[in-house]
Each structure stands twice: as structure tokens, then as C-alpha cells.
Short mmCIF file of C-alpha atoms in Angstrom, two decimals:
data_model
loop_
_atom_site.label_atom_id
_atom_site.label_comp_id
_atom_site.label_asym_id
_atom_site.label_seq_id
_atom_site.Cartn_x
_atom_site.Cartn_y
_atom_site.Cartn_z
CA SER A 1 47.03 -36.54 148.48
CA GLN A 2 50.34 -38.29 147.89
CA LYS A 3 51.73 -37.58 144.55
CA ILE A 4 54.90 -39.15 142.93
CA SER A 5 57.84 -36.71 142.81
CA PRO A 6 60.89 -38.36 141.43
CA PRO A 7 64.27 -36.90 142.67
CA ARG A 8 66.23 -34.56 140.48
CA ASP A 9 69.80 -35.60 141.39
CA ARG A 10 71.27 -38.49 143.31
CA PRO A 11 72.35 -37.36 146.87
CA ALA A 12 75.71 -38.26 148.23
CA ASP A 13 76.25 -41.61 150.02
CA PRO A 14 75.97 -40.73 153.72
CA SER A 15 78.86 -43.06 154.60
CA SER A 16 81.15 -40.99 152.28
CA LEU A 17 80.74 -37.78 154.39
CA GLN A 18 83.79 -36.81 156.35
CA CYS A 19 85.43 -33.88 157.99
CA PRO A 20 87.56 -31.98 155.43
CA ALA A 21 90.34 -31.07 157.92
CA THR A 22 90.78 -34.61 159.30
CA ASN A 23 89.15 -36.89 156.73
CA ASP A 24 87.57 -38.53 159.69
CA PRO A 25 84.02 -39.64 159.54
CA LYS A 26 83.60 -39.72 163.33
CA VAL A 27 84.66 -36.14 163.67
CA TYR A 28 82.31 -35.13 160.98
CA VAL A 29 79.45 -37.01 162.80
CA THR A 30 80.27 -35.49 166.07
CA GLN A 31 80.49 -31.92 164.68
CA ARG A 32 77.05 -32.42 163.13
CA ALA A 33 75.48 -33.87 166.09
CA GLN A 34 76.74 -30.89 168.21
CA ILE A 35 74.84 -28.52 165.84
CA LEU A 36 71.65 -30.47 166.46
CA ALA A 37 72.16 -30.74 170.15
CA GLU A 38 72.64 -26.94 170.37
CA TRP A 39 69.50 -26.53 168.22
CA MET A 40 67.57 -28.79 170.62
CA LYS A 41 68.91 -26.98 173.82
CA GLY A 42 66.22 -24.87 175.59
CA LYS A 43 63.33 -26.27 173.60
CA LYS A 44 60.55 -27.98 175.60
CA SER A 45 58.30 -29.43 172.86
CA ILE A 46 60.30 -30.77 169.86
CA LEU A 47 58.22 -32.81 167.42
CA CYS A 48 60.05 -35.20 165.09
CA LEU A 49 58.98 -35.87 161.52
CA THR A 50 60.77 -38.83 159.96
CA GLY A 51 60.98 -40.33 156.50
CA ALA A 52 62.35 -43.45 154.79
CA GLY A 53 65.99 -42.33 155.32
CA VAL A 54 65.66 -43.41 158.97
CA SER A 55 65.07 -46.98 157.95
CA THR A 56 67.81 -47.48 155.32
CA GLU A 57 70.36 -48.57 157.99
CA SER A 58 67.89 -51.35 158.82
CA GLY A 59 68.04 -52.65 155.17
CA ILE A 60 64.86 -51.05 153.95
CA PRO A 61 65.45 -48.96 150.84
CA ASP A 62 64.18 -45.36 150.52
CA TYR A 63 62.75 -43.74 147.48
CA ARG A 64 65.08 -40.72 146.84
CA GLY A 65 68.36 -41.42 148.77
CA ASN A 66 71.65 -42.42 147.30
CA ARG A 67 70.52 -45.90 146.62
CA GLY A 68 66.88 -45.02 146.32
CA SER A 69 64.42 -47.21 144.53
CA TYR A 70 63.57 -44.35 142.13
CA PHE A 71 67.02 -44.51 140.69
CA ARG A 72 66.26 -48.18 139.84
CA GLY A 73 63.14 -47.34 137.89
CA HIS A 74 60.83 -48.27 140.77
CA LYS A 75 57.21 -47.04 140.23
CA PRO A 76 55.20 -47.18 143.47
CA ILE A 77 51.68 -48.75 143.58
CA ILE A 78 48.93 -46.10 142.77
CA HIS A 79 45.78 -46.20 144.89
CA HIS A 80 43.25 -45.90 142.06
CA GLU A 81 44.97 -48.63 140.18
CA PHE A 82 44.90 -51.01 143.17
CA MET A 83 41.28 -50.31 143.96
CA SER A 84 40.00 -50.58 140.26
CA SER A 85 42.20 -53.36 138.83
CA GLU A 86 42.11 -56.99 139.95
CA THR A 87 45.31 -57.42 137.92
CA ILE A 88 47.15 -54.78 139.74
CA ARG A 89 46.04 -56.27 143.13
CA LYS A 90 47.22 -59.73 142.19
CA ARG A 91 50.49 -58.37 141.02
CA TYR A 92 50.96 -56.36 144.26
CA TRP A 93 50.17 -59.43 146.45
CA ALA A 94 52.36 -61.75 144.38
CA ARG A 95 55.29 -59.39 144.88
CA SER A 96 54.47 -59.02 148.53
CA LEU A 97 54.77 -62.83 149.02
CA VAL A 98 58.45 -62.34 147.91
CA GLY A 99 59.36 -58.94 149.59
CA TYR A 100 57.36 -58.74 152.75
CA SER A 101 59.27 -61.28 154.95
CA PRO A 102 62.55 -59.26 154.82
CA PHE A 103 60.53 -56.06 155.35
CA ALA A 104 58.65 -57.46 158.34
CA ASP A 105 61.87 -59.05 159.83
CA ALA A 106 63.94 -55.78 159.72
CA ARG A 107 65.12 -54.63 163.02
CA PRO A 108 65.42 -51.12 164.41
CA ASN A 109 68.79 -49.36 163.86
CA GLU A 110 70.63 -46.88 166.17
CA GLY A 111 68.63 -43.94 164.77
CA HIS A 112 65.34 -45.61 165.84
CA LEU A 113 66.83 -46.45 169.21
CA ALA A 114 68.19 -42.97 169.70
CA LEU A 115 64.78 -41.42 169.03
CA ALA A 116 63.09 -43.88 171.49
CA SER A 117 65.78 -42.74 174.05
CA LEU A 118 65.05 -39.08 173.30
CA GLU A 119 61.36 -39.71 173.85
CA LYS A 120 61.86 -41.60 177.05
CA ASN A 121 64.05 -38.93 178.55
CA GLY A 122 61.78 -35.97 177.60
CA TYR A 123 63.92 -34.45 174.91
CA ILE A 124 61.28 -34.83 172.24
CA GLY A 125 57.48 -34.85 172.47
CA VAL A 126 54.42 -32.59 172.53
CA GLU A 127 51.14 -32.69 174.35
CA PHE A 128 48.01 -31.06 173.16
CA GLU A 129 44.23 -30.99 173.68
CA VAL A 130 42.02 -32.19 170.83
CA GLN A 131 38.47 -30.82 170.61
CA LEU A 132 37.62 -31.85 167.19
CA ASP A 133 34.85 -34.44 167.21
CA ASP A 134 35.83 -35.88 163.89
CA VAL A 135 39.21 -37.04 165.30
CA ASP A 136 37.18 -39.95 166.67
CA GLU A 137 34.64 -40.48 164.05
CA GLY A 138 35.97 -43.45 162.05
CA GLY A 139 39.48 -42.33 163.19
CA VAL A 140 41.54 -42.82 166.27
CA SER A 141 39.02 -44.75 168.21
CA ALA A 142 38.32 -47.10 165.26
CA SER A 143 41.99 -47.91 164.89
CA PRO A 144 43.50 -50.09 167.72
CA TRP A 145 47.08 -48.97 166.96
CA GLU A 146 46.14 -45.35 167.36
CA ALA A 147 43.73 -45.26 170.10
CA HIS A 148 46.64 -45.29 172.84
CA LEU A 149 47.60 -41.82 171.63
CA VAL A 150 44.54 -40.25 173.22
CA GLN A 151 44.40 -39.92 176.99
CA ARG A 152 40.94 -39.14 177.98
CA GLN A 153 40.49 -36.69 180.97
CA THR A 154 36.83 -36.14 181.65
CA ASN A 155 35.54 -34.43 178.46
CA LYS A 156 38.95 -33.62 177.23
CA LYS A 157 41.10 -35.55 174.83
CA ILE A 158 44.83 -35.17 175.49
CA VAL A 159 47.23 -36.48 172.78
CA ALA A 160 50.87 -37.07 173.32
CA LEU A 161 53.12 -37.35 170.26
CA SER A 162 56.89 -37.55 169.93
CA THR A 163 57.12 -38.50 166.25
CA ILE A 164 55.14 -38.31 163.09
CA THR A 165 56.56 -40.79 160.65
CA GLN A 166 55.94 -41.27 156.96
CA ASN A 167 57.20 -44.87 157.24
CA VAL A 168 54.92 -47.84 157.37
CA ASP A 169 57.55 -50.38 158.74
CA THR A 170 56.70 -49.74 162.48
CA LEU A 171 60.46 -49.81 163.38
CA HIS A 172 59.90 -46.71 165.64
CA SER A 173 57.45 -48.65 167.72
CA LYS A 174 59.78 -51.79 167.68
CA ALA A 175 62.53 -49.55 169.08
CA GLY A 176 60.48 -48.55 172.10
CA SER A 177 58.88 -45.17 170.95
CA ARG A 178 55.39 -45.06 172.37
CA HIS A 179 54.01 -41.84 171.01
CA VAL A 180 54.23 -42.26 167.21
CA LEU A 181 51.66 -41.17 164.65
CA HIS A 182 51.95 -43.38 161.53
CA LEU A 183 50.98 -40.69 158.98
CA HIS A 184 50.69 -43.08 156.08
CA GLY A 185 49.49 -46.11 158.08
CA ARG A 186 51.18 -49.34 159.01
CA GLY A 187 52.38 -52.04 156.63
CA ASP A 188 51.72 -54.76 159.06
CA VAL A 189 47.99 -54.47 158.91
CA VAL A 190 45.53 -55.28 156.05
CA LYS A 191 41.94 -53.70 155.78
CA CYS A 192 38.92 -54.82 153.95
CA MET A 193 37.94 -52.15 151.45
CA THR A 194 34.29 -53.03 151.92
CA CYS A 195 33.63 -53.46 155.61
CA ALA A 196 36.90 -52.02 157.07
CA HIS A 197 37.72 -55.27 158.91
CA THR A 198 41.43 -55.35 159.76
CA LEU A 199 43.70 -58.34 160.08
CA ASP A 200 47.35 -58.91 160.95
CA ARG A 201 49.28 -58.93 157.65
CA LYS A 202 51.26 -62.01 158.58
CA LEU A 203 47.98 -63.92 158.93
CA TYR A 204 46.93 -62.71 155.46
CA HIS A 205 50.10 -63.79 153.98
CA GLU A 206 49.65 -67.26 155.56
CA LYS A 207 46.20 -67.38 153.90
CA LEU A 208 47.74 -66.35 150.58
CA ARG A 209 50.29 -69.12 150.92
CA ASP A 210 47.70 -71.69 151.98
CA TRP A 211 45.24 -70.75 149.16
CA ASN A 212 48.00 -70.74 146.54
CA ARG A 213 50.32 -73.69 147.30
CA ASP A 214 50.35 -75.06 143.79
CA TRP A 215 50.92 -71.64 142.24
CA ILE A 216 53.82 -70.94 144.60
CA ILE A 217 55.43 -74.32 143.81
CA GLU A 218 55.08 -73.59 140.02
CA GLU A 219 56.38 -69.94 140.22
CA SER A 220 59.24 -70.74 142.62
CA LYS A 221 60.91 -72.82 140.05
CA ASP A 222 61.95 -69.87 137.96
CA ASN A 223 61.41 -66.79 139.91
CA VAL A 224 62.04 -67.19 143.72
CA GLU A 225 65.85 -67.02 143.50
CA LYS A 226 66.36 -64.46 140.79
CA GLU A 227 68.92 -61.79 141.57
CA ASP A 228 66.71 -58.91 140.64
CA GLN A 229 64.23 -59.56 143.50
CA ARG A 230 65.33 -56.56 145.52
CA LEU A 231 63.23 -55.30 148.43
CA ARG A 232 61.39 -52.02 147.72
CA PRO A 233 60.36 -49.40 150.23
CA ASP A 234 56.66 -50.41 150.47
CA GLY A 235 57.31 -54.07 151.44
CA ASP A 236 57.13 -55.88 148.10
CA ALA A 237 59.89 -56.74 145.70
CA GLU A 238 61.10 -56.52 142.18
CA TRP A 239 59.74 -59.71 140.58
CA ASN A 240 58.71 -60.80 137.24
CA GLY A 241 56.47 -63.80 137.12
CA SER A 242 52.99 -64.90 136.20
CA TYR A 243 50.24 -63.97 138.64
CA GLU A 244 47.18 -64.56 136.57
CA GLU A 245 46.24 -67.72 138.54
CA LEU A 246 46.90 -66.21 142.02
CA VAL A 247 43.78 -66.28 144.19
CA LEU A 248 43.22 -63.43 146.79
CA PRO A 249 41.53 -64.64 149.89
CA PRO A 250 38.35 -62.63 150.52
CA CYS A 251 37.48 -60.70 153.67
CA ASP A 252 36.87 -63.00 156.67
CA ARG A 253 33.88 -60.87 157.72
CA CYS A 254 31.98 -59.91 154.60
CA GLY A 255 33.38 -62.16 151.86
CA SER A 256 32.57 -65.70 150.83
CA HIS A 257 34.19 -68.25 153.17
CA GLY A 258 35.79 -70.69 150.67
CA ASP A 259 38.51 -73.00 151.77
CA MET A 260 42.05 -73.54 150.62
CA GLU A 261 41.43 -77.17 149.53
CA SER A 262 38.84 -76.09 146.97
CA CYS A 263 41.14 -73.19 145.98
CA ASN A 264 43.97 -75.38 145.19
CA ASN A 265 41.65 -77.55 143.20
CA LEU A 266 41.03 -74.45 141.08
CA HIS A 267 44.71 -74.38 140.28
CA ALA A 268 44.87 -78.05 139.60
CA GLU A 269 41.99 -77.84 137.13
CA ASN A 270 43.47 -74.63 135.66
CA GLY A 271 39.99 -73.09 136.07
CA LEU A 272 40.77 -69.50 135.15
CA GLU A 273 37.10 -68.48 135.10
CA ASN A 274 36.54 -69.87 138.51
CA ILE A 275 39.74 -68.11 139.77
CA LYS A 276 38.48 -64.96 138.34
CA ASN A 277 35.02 -65.29 140.09
CA ALA A 278 36.93 -66.16 143.34
CA ASN A 279 38.91 -62.82 143.09
CA GLN A 280 35.66 -60.83 142.63
CA GLN A 281 35.21 -60.75 146.36
CA PRO A 282 35.52 -58.03 148.98
CA PHE A 283 39.29 -57.56 149.03
CA TYR A 284 41.99 -56.61 151.56
CA LYS A 285 44.50 -53.72 151.02
CA THR A 286 47.36 -52.96 153.32
CA ASP A 287 46.32 -50.28 155.74
CA VAL A 288 48.64 -47.73 154.25
CA VAL A 289 48.19 -44.53 152.16
CA PHE A 290 49.24 -45.34 148.70
CA PHE A 291 50.38 -42.71 146.24
CA GLY A 292 47.36 -40.82 144.88
CA ASP A 293 45.37 -41.47 148.10
CA SER A 294 44.72 -38.97 150.86
CA VAL A 295 45.85 -39.14 154.51
CA PRO A 296 42.86 -39.83 156.74
CA ARG A 297 41.32 -36.72 158.09
CA HIS A 298 41.82 -37.51 161.85
CA ARG A 299 45.61 -37.94 161.07
CA VAL A 300 45.64 -34.54 159.37
CA HIS A 301 44.01 -32.94 162.39
CA LEU A 302 46.39 -34.64 164.87
CA SER A 303 49.51 -33.77 162.93
CA ASN A 304 48.48 -30.13 162.43
CA ALA A 305 47.76 -29.84 166.23
CA ALA A 306 51.12 -31.44 167.00
CA VAL A 307 52.97 -28.98 164.89
CA ASP A 308 50.94 -26.06 166.46
CA ALA A 309 52.02 -27.32 169.95
CA ALA A 310 55.77 -27.69 169.05
CA ASP A 311 58.48 -25.19 169.54
CA GLY A 312 60.80 -27.04 167.25
CA LEU A 313 60.30 -29.36 164.29
CA LEU A 314 63.13 -31.87 163.69
CA CYS A 315 62.83 -33.46 160.20
CA ILE A 316 64.91 -36.67 159.81
CA GLY A 317 65.49 -38.78 156.77
CA THR A 318 62.99 -37.10 154.63
CA SER A 319 63.31 -34.90 151.38
CA LEU A 320 59.82 -33.59 152.31
CA ALA A 321 58.84 -34.23 148.76
CA VAL A 322 55.52 -35.78 149.57
CA HIS A 323 52.95 -33.06 150.19
CA SER A 324 51.51 -34.71 153.43
CA ALA A 325 55.03 -34.16 154.97
CA PHE A 326 55.94 -30.89 153.26
CA ARG A 327 52.69 -29.10 154.48
CA LEU A 328 53.79 -29.94 158.15
CA ALA A 329 57.23 -28.31 157.66
CA LYS A 330 55.57 -25.42 155.84
CA ARG A 331 53.03 -25.04 158.56
CA ALA A 332 55.87 -24.81 161.19
CA ILE A 333 57.65 -22.09 159.12
CA GLY A 334 54.54 -20.20 158.78
CA ARG A 335 54.03 -20.16 162.55
CA GLY A 336 57.67 -19.02 163.14
CA VAL A 337 58.61 -22.47 164.56
CA PRO A 338 62.36 -23.30 163.96
CA VAL A 339 62.93 -26.32 161.86
CA ALA A 340 65.98 -28.61 161.81
CA ILE A 341 66.65 -31.01 159.12
CA LEU A 342 68.91 -34.12 159.22
CA ASN A 343 68.96 -35.47 155.79
CA VAL A 344 71.48 -36.04 153.08
CA GLY A 345 70.38 -34.31 149.92
CA GLU A 346 68.20 -31.28 149.15
CA THR A 347 64.75 -31.07 150.55
CA ARG A 348 61.64 -29.49 149.08
CA LEU A 349 61.80 -26.88 151.90
CA GLU A 350 65.19 -25.66 150.65
CA ARG A 351 64.37 -25.93 146.98
CA GLU A 352 61.30 -23.65 147.55
CA GLY A 353 63.35 -21.23 149.65
CA LEU A 354 61.03 -21.51 152.76
CA GLY A 355 62.42 -20.42 156.16
CA VAL A 356 65.58 -18.77 154.69
CA GLY A 357 66.67 -15.49 156.09
CA THR A 358 65.74 -12.48 153.94
CA GLY A 359 66.32 -8.76 153.90
CA ASN A 360 63.57 -6.23 154.62
CA GLU A 361 62.95 -2.63 153.59
CA ASP A 362 65.20 -1.45 156.43
CA GLY A 363 68.12 -3.56 155.24
CA ALA A 364 67.82 -5.82 158.35
CA ILE A 365 68.40 -9.57 157.88
CA SER A 366 65.78 -11.91 159.44
CA LYS A 367 67.13 -14.96 161.07
CA SER A 368 66.79 -18.20 159.12
CA LEU A 369 64.19 -20.59 160.66
CA VAL A 370 65.80 -23.68 159.03
CA THR A 371 68.99 -25.48 160.28
CA LYS A 372 70.25 -28.10 157.84
CA VAL A 373 72.60 -30.93 158.72
CA GLU A 374 73.80 -33.54 156.25
CA SER A 375 75.16 -36.63 158.09
CA PRO A 376 74.47 -40.32 158.50
CA ILE A 377 71.33 -40.55 160.52
CA GLY A 378 71.94 -43.39 162.92
CA PRO A 379 75.34 -42.43 164.13
CA THR A 380 74.44 -38.73 164.31
CA LEU A 381 71.30 -39.29 166.40
CA ARG A 382 73.20 -41.59 168.74
CA GLU A 383 75.84 -38.85 169.28
CA VAL A 384 73.14 -36.33 169.91
CA VAL A 385 71.91 -38.53 172.71
CA ASN A 386 75.42 -38.75 174.12
CA ILE A 387 75.89 -34.92 173.90
CA LEU A 388 72.64 -34.14 175.56
CA GLU A 389 73.37 -36.61 178.37
CA ARG A 390 76.73 -34.86 178.97
CA MET A 391 75.05 -31.47 179.08
CA GLU A 392 72.71 -32.82 181.71
CA GLU A 393 75.61 -33.95 183.86
CA LEU A 394 77.23 -30.51 183.78
#
């Protein structure tokens, strides 16, 4: 399951990195991109594993980076708290009303676009056959946004993946990447926790606004324009206000079908008991893996199989602190698969000394399986694309 692991030290600001000999950031980026391009050369099945650091250049904060939300005291939502507490659910959705629009409106940056280009031109991507029946049981086939990953050929299931992302912002897909496994789900989908009915999150937010017009008007007087409303990595915002009277629309399929007119009458009458009863309905949750929850089994199988099919694992913008990502890098190391890391700041892989060259009884030194590059992600990946294209022309 996902567990909270606050960072030890604040990493450097990626924009401050520069070549010591020239004090030129562009030279620095080019040199680091050359290292990654050389690492990629000769490999046929590179799998990418991305984290929140890929999306910071799109305006979405990360958790553990130089300006990470953990350094501002951010405590992410915990799965069991959301599931068991109506108060926590109302607080989450109240904050989402403030923070989700800029999250949803974020655009892919040059890092996302570079990875889409690498996928399109065959520099990254793996294919493998899936023979595990439980991949489909309540898994891939039940999820419209995952079903396209599986190409059925007679009785076989062939999966093509280029990127496993921990991010829920869907920016890889918006950039044009087609073969992306969203390990922790997608933030643009909500799911009923009773019947598993899914709904576009924007539609749910429209319902929230429609059902809570009076509440929004009242709360916006003092809260909507506050300076401390900063976007957070999970699509909500730092916001302090009253949410006791917020009404959460129930599931369209299995909940009671109230209407927004009667809902707003509840607010007008200040009927807190009626509001409480309205909230005790089957409820929606974003279709993401909150901290304390477990990655769905079919995604675990798919990600393990993808690592096993790879001849290189490229970890980008991730500290690998979360176990669901760390286990994939550890699995690659255990299988002797080279791992490259593009991330500013120490990763869990380095901290635990995995993949580092060691001496044996004969005094020989084993080659390190890990190549680490610290450099701004977007510019570096863009330059990697340029270098690989020039190599092709030679």
C-alpha cells in the first residue's frame, strides 16, 4: 500500500543547476542528456516510470521536490479516513471545488511531449503477453481507460506499455502518449464506492456546484480569493472554510435521486439534520489510489510483467519513496536490468544502496546497474530526443 514518507532534505532547485566550467545551464543540460542518450543506445525495450517531478513544469506541485508540498506542511488524504469519515469527504470535495480547475486545465510540458515523441518513434516501449486471468477480472476490461492497452490475438492478451506513471493528472495522455499505465489511477474520473459506477470528474463538480449554490456564494465571500489557496499535487487546494453544510451528490446509479432545487432549500432552511441524511448515501471517490490504499491487483500484474519485459528502466521525476514505485525499480535491479534515474534529489534506490557496484571475494568490481542524472526534466528530455534523432541521421 501507499505509505507517507516525508522527505529528509530539500533537493536543489533544478533551474539552479549549471555546468561548473562554464556556468551555463544549457551546457549542463546537454551534457546530462548525452549521458541518458548513451544509456538508451542499443536498448530495444525501455520502460519509463514517472513521478510528480515530470509535471512540476506544468504548474502542478510535487511532494518531495524543491518546492514540494511536504515542505509546506501538506498532509495528503488518507484512504481509510476518506472511506470512514463524512467530514473528511466533505472537506476533500470542498477543497477540490477550489483546486481542481487549475489541476484539470494544466497543459503538458516539454517533458511530457518528449516522452510522447520517444514512444512514437520507438525509443521507449515494451510488449508482453499476459496469461493471468485476474488481469481482466474487475480490472482492465472493467476500466474504459485501461482496456485499450490490451490487444487481443486469439486467446492471447498482448499488452503494449511505454510508461508507468504514478501521476493522476493524465498529462502523458494529453501529450500524445498512447501506452500509459496509470499506476495510481486517474484524477479525472470519480467512482462510486458502492456499485463502482464511474463518472467524469468535471460532471461531478458541476453537480457539486449545482447542489451547493448557496453554500458556494456564502463561502466565497471570505475564502475563494485568499492567498493561501495553493494547488496541491492531488488536485485540491489549501483552503480553510466551513464545509459542514456541503452536500455531496450521491451515485447516479445506486443512490437516491434528489434534485438540486430541494438541496438548495436545505441550505436555505439551514436543515443540518437533513443535510446529514442527504450525505449518508452511496458516495463517489476520485478513481485514484490514496495513501494507505493498495494498487489494484491487475495493475500490479501489468507493471511487474512490463518490468520483466524491459531491457532498461528509466525513472523520471520520482524519488521512488512510495513502495508501489520502489518495488518496480527494485524488481528491475533484482533481474539485472539497468536503471537510469532522471531526478533532482536522492532517491530511495540510492539511499538503500541498491544496484550499486560492489566488490566480491576475488576483488573484482561489479558494474553498477544504476545511472543517475540530476537535471531539469523537460529541457533534458527534449535534448535527449534531439540527440537520438541526430544519431539516427549518422
